[in-house]
Structures are given as C-alpha cells and as structure tokens.
PDB file of C-alpha atoms in Angstrom:
ATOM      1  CA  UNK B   1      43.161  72.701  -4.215  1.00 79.00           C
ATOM      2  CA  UNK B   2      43.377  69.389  -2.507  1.00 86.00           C
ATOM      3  CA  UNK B   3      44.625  66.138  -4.443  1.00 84.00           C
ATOM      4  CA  UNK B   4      41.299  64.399  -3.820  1.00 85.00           C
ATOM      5  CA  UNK B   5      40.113  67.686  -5.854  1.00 82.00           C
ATOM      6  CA  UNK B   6      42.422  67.526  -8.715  1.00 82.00           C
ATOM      7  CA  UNK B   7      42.225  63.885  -9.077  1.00 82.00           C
ATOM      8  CA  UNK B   8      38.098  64.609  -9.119  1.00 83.00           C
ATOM      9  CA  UNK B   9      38.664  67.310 -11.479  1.00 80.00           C
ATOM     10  CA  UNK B  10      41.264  65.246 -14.333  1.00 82.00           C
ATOM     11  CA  UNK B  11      38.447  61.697 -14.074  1.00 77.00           C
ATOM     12  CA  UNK B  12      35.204  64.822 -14.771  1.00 76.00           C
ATOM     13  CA  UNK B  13      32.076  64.702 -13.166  1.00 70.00           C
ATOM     14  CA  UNK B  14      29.906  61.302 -13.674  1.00 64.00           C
ATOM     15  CA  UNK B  15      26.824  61.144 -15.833  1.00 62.00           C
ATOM     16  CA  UNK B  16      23.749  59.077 -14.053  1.00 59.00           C
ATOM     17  CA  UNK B  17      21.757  56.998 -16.226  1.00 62.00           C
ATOM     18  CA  UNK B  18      19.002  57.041 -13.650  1.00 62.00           C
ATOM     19  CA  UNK B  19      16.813  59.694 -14.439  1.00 72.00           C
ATOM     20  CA  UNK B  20      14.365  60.869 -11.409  1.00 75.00           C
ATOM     21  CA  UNK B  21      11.348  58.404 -11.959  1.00 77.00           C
ATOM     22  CA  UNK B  22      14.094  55.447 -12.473  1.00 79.00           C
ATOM     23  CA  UNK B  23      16.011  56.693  -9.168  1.00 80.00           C
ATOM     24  CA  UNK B  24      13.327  56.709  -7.098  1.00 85.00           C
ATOM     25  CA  UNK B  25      11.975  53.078  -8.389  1.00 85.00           C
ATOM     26  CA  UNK B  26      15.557  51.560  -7.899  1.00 82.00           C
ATOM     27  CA  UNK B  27      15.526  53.511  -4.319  1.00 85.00           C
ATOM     28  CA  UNK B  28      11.953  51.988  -3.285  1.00 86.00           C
ATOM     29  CA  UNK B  29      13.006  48.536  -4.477  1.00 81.00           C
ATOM     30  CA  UNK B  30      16.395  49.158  -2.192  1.00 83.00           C
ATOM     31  CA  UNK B  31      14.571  49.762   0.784  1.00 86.00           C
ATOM     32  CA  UNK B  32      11.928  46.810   0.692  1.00 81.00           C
ATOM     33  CA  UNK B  33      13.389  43.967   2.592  1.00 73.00           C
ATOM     34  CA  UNK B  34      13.948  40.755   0.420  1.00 67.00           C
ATOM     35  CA  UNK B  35      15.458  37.331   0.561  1.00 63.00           C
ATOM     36  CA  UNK B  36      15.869  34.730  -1.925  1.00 61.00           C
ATOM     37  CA  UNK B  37      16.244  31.519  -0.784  1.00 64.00           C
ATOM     38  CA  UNK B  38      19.318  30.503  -1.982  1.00 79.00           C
ATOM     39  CA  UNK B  39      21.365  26.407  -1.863  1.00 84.00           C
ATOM     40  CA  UNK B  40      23.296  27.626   1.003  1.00 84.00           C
ATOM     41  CA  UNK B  41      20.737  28.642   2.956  1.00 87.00           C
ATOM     42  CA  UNK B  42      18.734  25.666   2.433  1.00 89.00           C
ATOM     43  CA  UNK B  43      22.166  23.668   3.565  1.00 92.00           C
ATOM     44  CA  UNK B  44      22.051  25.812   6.838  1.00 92.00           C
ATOM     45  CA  UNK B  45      18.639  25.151   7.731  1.00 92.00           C
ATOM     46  CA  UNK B  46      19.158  20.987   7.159  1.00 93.00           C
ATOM     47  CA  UNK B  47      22.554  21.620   9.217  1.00 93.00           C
ATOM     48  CA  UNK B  48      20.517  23.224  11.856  1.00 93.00           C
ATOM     49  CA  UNK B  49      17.609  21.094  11.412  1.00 92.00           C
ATOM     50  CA  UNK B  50      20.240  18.187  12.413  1.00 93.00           C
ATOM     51  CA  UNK B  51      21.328  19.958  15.195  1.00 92.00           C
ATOM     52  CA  UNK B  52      17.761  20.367  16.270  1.00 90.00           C
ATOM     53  CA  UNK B  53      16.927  17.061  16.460  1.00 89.00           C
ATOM     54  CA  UNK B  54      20.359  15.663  18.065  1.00 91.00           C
ATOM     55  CA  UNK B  55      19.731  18.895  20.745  1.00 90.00           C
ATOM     56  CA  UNK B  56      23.143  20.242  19.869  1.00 89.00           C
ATOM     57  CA  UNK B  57      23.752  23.554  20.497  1.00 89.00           C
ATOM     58  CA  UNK B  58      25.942  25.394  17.436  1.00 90.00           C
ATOM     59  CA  UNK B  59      26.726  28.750  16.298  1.00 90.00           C
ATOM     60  CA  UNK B  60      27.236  30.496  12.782  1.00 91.00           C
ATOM     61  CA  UNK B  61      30.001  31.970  11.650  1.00 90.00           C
ATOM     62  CA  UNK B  62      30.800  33.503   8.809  1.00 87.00           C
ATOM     63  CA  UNK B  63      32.077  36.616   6.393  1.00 87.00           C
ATOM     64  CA  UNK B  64      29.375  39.887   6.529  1.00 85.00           C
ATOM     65  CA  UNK B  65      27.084  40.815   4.464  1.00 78.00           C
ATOM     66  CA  UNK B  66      25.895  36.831   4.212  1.00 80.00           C
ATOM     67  CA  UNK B  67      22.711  37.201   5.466  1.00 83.00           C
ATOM     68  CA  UNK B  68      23.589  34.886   8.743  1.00 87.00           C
ATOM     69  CA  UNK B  69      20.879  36.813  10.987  1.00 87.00           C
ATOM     70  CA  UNK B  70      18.615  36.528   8.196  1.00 85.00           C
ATOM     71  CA  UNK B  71      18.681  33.093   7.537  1.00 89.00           C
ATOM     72  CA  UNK B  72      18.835  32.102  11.216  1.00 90.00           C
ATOM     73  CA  UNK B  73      16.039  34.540  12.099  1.00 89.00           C
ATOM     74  CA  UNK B  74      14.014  32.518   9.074  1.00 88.00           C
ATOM     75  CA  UNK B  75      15.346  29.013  10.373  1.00 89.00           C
ATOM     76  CA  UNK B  76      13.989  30.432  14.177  1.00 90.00           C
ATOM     77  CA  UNK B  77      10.281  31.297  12.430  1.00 89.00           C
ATOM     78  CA  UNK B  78       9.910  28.003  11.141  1.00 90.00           C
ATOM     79  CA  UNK B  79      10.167  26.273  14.200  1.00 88.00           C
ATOM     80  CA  UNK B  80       8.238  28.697  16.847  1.00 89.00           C
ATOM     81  CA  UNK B  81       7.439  28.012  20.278  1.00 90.00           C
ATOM     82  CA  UNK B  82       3.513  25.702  21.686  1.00 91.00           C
ATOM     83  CA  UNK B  83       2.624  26.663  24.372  1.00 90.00           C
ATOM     84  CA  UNK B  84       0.231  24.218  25.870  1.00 90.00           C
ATOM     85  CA  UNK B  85      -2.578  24.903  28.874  1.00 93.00           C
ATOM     86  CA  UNK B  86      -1.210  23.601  31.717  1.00 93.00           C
ATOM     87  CA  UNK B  87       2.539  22.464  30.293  1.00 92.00           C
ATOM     88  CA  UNK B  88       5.886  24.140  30.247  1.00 93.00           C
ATOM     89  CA  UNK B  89       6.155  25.799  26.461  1.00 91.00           C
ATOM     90  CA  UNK B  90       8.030  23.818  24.384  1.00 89.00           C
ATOM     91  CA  UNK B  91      10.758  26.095  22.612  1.00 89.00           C
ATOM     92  CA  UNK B  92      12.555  24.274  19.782  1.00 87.00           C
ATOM     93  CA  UNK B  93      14.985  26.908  19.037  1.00 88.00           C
ATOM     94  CA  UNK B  94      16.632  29.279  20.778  1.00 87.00           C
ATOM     95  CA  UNK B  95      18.288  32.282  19.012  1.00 85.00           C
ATOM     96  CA  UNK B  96      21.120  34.385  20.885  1.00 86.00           C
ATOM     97  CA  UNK B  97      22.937  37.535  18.710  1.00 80.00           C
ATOM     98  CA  UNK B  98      26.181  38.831  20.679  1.00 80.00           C
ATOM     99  CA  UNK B  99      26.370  42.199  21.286  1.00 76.00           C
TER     100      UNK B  99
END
C-alpha cells in the first residue's frame, strides 16, 4: 500500500452533500460563462478609457485567475470598430494576447 493510500484510508472516504439533481444544477451553472462587474473592473475600463483618449498604448498585468482577458475583451466590445463608405475604419482599440 502506498502512503497516499494509507493516509486516504486513516482521513475515510468523503460524504457529498450534492445529491444527483443538485450536482448536475451546480455543474450547469459552472459551465455557463458569467461576469459580474465588479469596482476593479470598472477602475480598469476608466484607466483604459484614459488611455484611449490620450492614444497611449498600455498593457495589463496582473495575478491569474483575475479575469484580465475578460475584462479587456469587455473594455474592447464597448468600443468596436466604424467603418465608413469610402474612409479608412476607425479602430479605437486594439487588443493583442501574447502567446
């Protein structure tokens, strides 16, 4: 027997409190895509909304898991690109992800 397997064995096995109707209602709600607009990410679409109109280029940085792309990705929505008959579009903001 491994340790992992005696350690598993002295802590028992876990009980879920999700039965199968509540498991599969917490799993649906997992996988739908949501975002709650939150202080900070109304602070980084003014800070980028600054940068925007001074036409400063900038770049986010931050710890994962923060929701960066997601909030830059909604900042980039917001401000999408006219394109006029005749004219060069007009692109307001530019969004580049490195590999």
């Amino acid at each position: 027997m491994t340790k992992a397997e005696i350690i598993a064995n002295n802590l028992g096995s876990i009980n879920s409190q999700l039965d199968d109707d509540n498991l599969k209602t917490e799993i649906e709600r997992l996988r739908k895509p949501s975002f709650v607009e939150l202080e900070a990410v109304k602070l980084l679409h003014d800070w980028l909304e600054n940068k925007r109109h001074s036409r400063q280029c900038c770049r986010v940085v931050g710890e994962s898991r923060n929701s960066k792309t997601l909030a830059c990705n909604a900042f980039r929505l917001r401000h999408k690109p006219e394109q006029q008959p005749g004219k060069a579009p007009k692109v307001p903001v530019v969004y580049v992800q490195r590999p």
